[in-house]
Coordinates of C-alpha atoms in Angstrom, one line a residue:
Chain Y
X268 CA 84.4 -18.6 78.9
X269 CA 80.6 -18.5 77.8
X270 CA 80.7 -21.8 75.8
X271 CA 77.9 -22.6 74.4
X272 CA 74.4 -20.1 75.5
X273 CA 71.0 -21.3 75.5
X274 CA 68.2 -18.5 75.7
X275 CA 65.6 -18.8 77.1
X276 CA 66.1 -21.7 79.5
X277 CA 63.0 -22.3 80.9
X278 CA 59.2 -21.2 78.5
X279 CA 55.5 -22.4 78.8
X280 CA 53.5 -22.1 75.4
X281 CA 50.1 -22.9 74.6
X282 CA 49.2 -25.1 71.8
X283 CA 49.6 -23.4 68.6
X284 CA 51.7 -20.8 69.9
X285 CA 55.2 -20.1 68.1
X286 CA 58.5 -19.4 69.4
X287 CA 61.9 -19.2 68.8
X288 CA 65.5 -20.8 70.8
X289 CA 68.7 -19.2 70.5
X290 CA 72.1 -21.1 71.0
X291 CA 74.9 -18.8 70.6
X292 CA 78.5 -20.4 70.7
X293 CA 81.8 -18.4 71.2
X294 CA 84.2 -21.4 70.2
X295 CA 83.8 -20.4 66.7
X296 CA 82.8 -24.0 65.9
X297 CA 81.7 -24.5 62.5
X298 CA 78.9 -27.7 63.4
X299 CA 76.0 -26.7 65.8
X300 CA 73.2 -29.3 66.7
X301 CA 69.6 -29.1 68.4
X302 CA 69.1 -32.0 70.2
X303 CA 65.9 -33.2 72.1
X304 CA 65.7 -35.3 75.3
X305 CA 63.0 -37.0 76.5
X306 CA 62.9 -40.1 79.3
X307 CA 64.0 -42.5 78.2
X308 CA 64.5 -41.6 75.0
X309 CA 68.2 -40.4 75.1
X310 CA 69.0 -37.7 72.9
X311 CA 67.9 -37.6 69.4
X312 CA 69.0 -35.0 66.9
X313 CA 66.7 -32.6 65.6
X314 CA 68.4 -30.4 62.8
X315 CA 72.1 -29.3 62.4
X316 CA 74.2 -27.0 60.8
X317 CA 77.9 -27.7 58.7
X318 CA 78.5 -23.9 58.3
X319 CA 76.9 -20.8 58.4
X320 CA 74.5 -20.7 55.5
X321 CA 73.7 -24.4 55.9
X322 CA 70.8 -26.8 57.5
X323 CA 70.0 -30.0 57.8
X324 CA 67.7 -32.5 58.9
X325 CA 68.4 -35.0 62.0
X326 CA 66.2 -38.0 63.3
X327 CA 63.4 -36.1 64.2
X328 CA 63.2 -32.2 62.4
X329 CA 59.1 -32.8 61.9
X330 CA 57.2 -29.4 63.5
X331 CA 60.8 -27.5 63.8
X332 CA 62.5 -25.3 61.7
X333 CA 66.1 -23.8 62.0
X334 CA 68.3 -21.4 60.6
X335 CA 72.0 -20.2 61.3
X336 CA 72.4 -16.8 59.5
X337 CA 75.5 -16.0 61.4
X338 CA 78.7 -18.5 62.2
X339 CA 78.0 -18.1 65.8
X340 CA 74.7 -18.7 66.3
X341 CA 71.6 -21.5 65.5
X342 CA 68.0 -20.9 66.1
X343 CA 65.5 -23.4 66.9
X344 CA 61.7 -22.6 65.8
X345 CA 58.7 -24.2 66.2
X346 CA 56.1 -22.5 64.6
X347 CA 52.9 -24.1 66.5
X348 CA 53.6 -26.1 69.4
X349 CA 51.9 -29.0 70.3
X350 CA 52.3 -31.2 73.5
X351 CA 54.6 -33.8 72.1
X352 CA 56.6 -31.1 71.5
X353 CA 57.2 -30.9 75.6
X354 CA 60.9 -31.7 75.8
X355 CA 64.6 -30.4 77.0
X356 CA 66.1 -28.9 73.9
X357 CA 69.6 -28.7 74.4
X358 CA 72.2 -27.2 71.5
X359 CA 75.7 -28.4 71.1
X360 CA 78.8 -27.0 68.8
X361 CA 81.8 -28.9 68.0
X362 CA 85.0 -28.1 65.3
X363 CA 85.1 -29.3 62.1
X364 CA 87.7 -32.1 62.9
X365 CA 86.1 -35.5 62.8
X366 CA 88.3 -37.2 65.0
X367 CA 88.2 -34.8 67.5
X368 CA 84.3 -34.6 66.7
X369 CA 83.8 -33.8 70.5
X370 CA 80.2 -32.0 71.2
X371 CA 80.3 -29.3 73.5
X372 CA 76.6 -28.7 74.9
X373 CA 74.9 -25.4 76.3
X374 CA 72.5 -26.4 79.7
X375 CA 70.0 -26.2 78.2
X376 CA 65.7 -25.6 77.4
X377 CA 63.4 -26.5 79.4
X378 CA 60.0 -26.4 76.9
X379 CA 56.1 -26.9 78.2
X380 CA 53.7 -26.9 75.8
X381 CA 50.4 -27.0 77.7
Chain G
X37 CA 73.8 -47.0 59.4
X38 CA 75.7 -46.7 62.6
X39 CA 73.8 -46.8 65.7
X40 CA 74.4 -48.0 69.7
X41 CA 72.9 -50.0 71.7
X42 CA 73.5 -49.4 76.0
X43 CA 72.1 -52.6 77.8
X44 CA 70.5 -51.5 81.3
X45 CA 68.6 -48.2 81.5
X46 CA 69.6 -48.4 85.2
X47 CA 72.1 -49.8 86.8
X48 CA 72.6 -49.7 90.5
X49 CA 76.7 -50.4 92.3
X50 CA 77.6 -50.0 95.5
X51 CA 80.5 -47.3 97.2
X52 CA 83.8 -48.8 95.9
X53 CA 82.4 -51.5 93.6
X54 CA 83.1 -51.9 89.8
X55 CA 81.2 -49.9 87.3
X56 CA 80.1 -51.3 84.2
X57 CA 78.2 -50.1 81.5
X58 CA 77.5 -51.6 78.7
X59 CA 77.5 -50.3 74.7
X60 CA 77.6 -52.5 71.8
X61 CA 77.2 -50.7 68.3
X62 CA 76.5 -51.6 64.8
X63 CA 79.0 -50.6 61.7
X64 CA 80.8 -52.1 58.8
X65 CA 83.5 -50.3 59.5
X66 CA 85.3 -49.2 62.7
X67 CA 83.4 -46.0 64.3
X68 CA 84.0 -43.4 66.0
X69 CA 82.7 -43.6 69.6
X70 CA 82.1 -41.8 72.7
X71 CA 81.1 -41.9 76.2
X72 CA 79.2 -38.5 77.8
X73 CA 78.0 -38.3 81.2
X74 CA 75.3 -35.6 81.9
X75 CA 74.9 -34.7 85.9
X76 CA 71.7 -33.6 87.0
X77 CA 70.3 -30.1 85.0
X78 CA 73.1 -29.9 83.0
X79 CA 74.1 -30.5 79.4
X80 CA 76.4 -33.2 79.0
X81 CA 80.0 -33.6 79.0
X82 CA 82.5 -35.4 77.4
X83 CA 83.6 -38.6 79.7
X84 CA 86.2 -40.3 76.7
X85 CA 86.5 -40.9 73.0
X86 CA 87.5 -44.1 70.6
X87 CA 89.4 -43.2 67.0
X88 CA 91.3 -46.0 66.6
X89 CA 94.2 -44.9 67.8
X90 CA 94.1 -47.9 70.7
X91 CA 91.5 -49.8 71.9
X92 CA 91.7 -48.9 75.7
X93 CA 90.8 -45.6 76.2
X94 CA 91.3 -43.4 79.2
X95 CA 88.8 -40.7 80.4
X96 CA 88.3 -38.3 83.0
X97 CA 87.4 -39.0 86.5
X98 CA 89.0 -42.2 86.4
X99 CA 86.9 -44.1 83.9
X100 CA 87.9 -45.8 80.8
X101 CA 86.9 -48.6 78.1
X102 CA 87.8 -50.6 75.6
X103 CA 87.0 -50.9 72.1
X104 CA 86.5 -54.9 70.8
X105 CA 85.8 -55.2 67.5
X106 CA 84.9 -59.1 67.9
X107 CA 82.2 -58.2 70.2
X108 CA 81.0 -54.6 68.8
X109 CA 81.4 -53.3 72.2
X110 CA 82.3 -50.2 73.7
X111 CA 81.6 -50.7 77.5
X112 CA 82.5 -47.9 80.2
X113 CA 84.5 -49.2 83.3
X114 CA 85.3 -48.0 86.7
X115 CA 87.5 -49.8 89.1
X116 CA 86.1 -48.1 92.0
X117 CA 82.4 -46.3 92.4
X118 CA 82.3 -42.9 94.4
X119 CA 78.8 -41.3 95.0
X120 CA 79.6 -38.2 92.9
X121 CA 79.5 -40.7 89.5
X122 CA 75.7 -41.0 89.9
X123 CA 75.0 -39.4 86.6
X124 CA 73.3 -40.6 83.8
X125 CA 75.8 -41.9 80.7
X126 CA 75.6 -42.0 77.3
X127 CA 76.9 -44.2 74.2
X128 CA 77.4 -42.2 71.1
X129 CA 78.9 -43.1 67.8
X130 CA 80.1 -40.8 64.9
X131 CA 78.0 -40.9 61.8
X132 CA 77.7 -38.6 58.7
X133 CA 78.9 -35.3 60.7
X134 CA 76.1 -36.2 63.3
X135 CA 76.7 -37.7 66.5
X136 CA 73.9 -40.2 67.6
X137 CA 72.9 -41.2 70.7
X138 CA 71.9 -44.3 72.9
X139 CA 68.9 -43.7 75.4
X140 CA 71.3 -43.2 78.2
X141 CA 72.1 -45.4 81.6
X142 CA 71.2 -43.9 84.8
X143 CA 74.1 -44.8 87.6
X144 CA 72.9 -45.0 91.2
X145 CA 75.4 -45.1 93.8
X146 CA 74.3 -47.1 96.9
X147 CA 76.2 -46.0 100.1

């Protein structure tokens, strides 16, 4: 069982450079997240997705963009990357239930931006 | 809006002592919570879940906690500590299809 794919897993930009992070679930999960952690900072939520089709902003969506054109699949975009931008990016998918509401999370994206 | 709260960034036990971690959130209404533990480059994992079914709840690897409404508190227990829990943990709580975060406990284990 894949779970949930994080490509790539490790990337260095320079500032101002753009690039683009694929998560890719195979749970068929209808809610997908993009998540940032930093030290001490925990987790905090960057953008999510209710259904294919559909975005939306988290705590901290400023200088990212997303979109999730098929069911399966949520990309994570920053268009130019500046330093505070350094992070783990980690995506995480869950079912529709909101009991359940269980996250299952890829392993993650290691991010320099230099 | 619903948030958590985990008291202790760190939090050092010895080998066969009692783990406790502390969460306290903040709601009007009784949340949905959860515990996730995250071992060293990886993503993290479920640990338990509260939804009001009872306030004790059991998770894997032999931790559990308990839900107190008096108090707001959701704090993670173990009766025994083995080196293979260092990990770091995390409070989260159910909010608006999102699931928020605390800033996470590191767990040392001392031998």
């Amino acid at each position: 069982n894949a779970g949930v794919t994080q490509t790539p897993k490790f990337r260095v930009l320079k500032t101002g450079q753009s690039m683009t992070l694929l998560c890719a679930q195979d749970m068929n999960h209808e809610y997908m997240y993009w998540y940032r952690q930093d030290p001490g900072m925990g987790l905090r939520l960057i953008h999510y997705s209710v259904g294919e089709g559909t975005t939306a902003k988290g705590e901290v969506p400023d200088g990212y963009n997303v979109s999730r054109l098929k069911k399966q699949n949520f990309l994570l975009g920053l268009e130019s990357a500046a330093p505070s931008q350094t992070s783990v990016y980690f995506c995480a998918s869950s079912y529709v239930n909101r009991v359940t509401g269980e996250l299952f999370f890829g392993e993650g994206s290691r991010l320099t931006v230099l | 809006a619903q948030s958590v709260t985990q008291l202790g960034s760190h939090v050092s036990v010895s080998e066969g002592a009692l783990v406790l971690l502390r969460c306290n959130y903040s709601s009007s209404v009784p949340p949905y919570l959860f515990w996730y533990v995250q071992y060293p480059n990886q993503g993290l994992q479920l640990l338990l879940k509260y939804t009001s079914a009872a306030t004790l709840v059991k998770g894997i690897n032999g931790f559990e906690a308990e839900f107190k409404k008096s108090e707001t508190s959701f704090h993670l227990t173990k009766p025994s500590a083995h080196m293979s829990d260092a990990a770091e943990y995390f409070c989260a709580v159910f909010r608006d299809d999102k699931i928020i975060f605390g800033k996470g406990t590191r767990l040392h284990i001392l031998p």
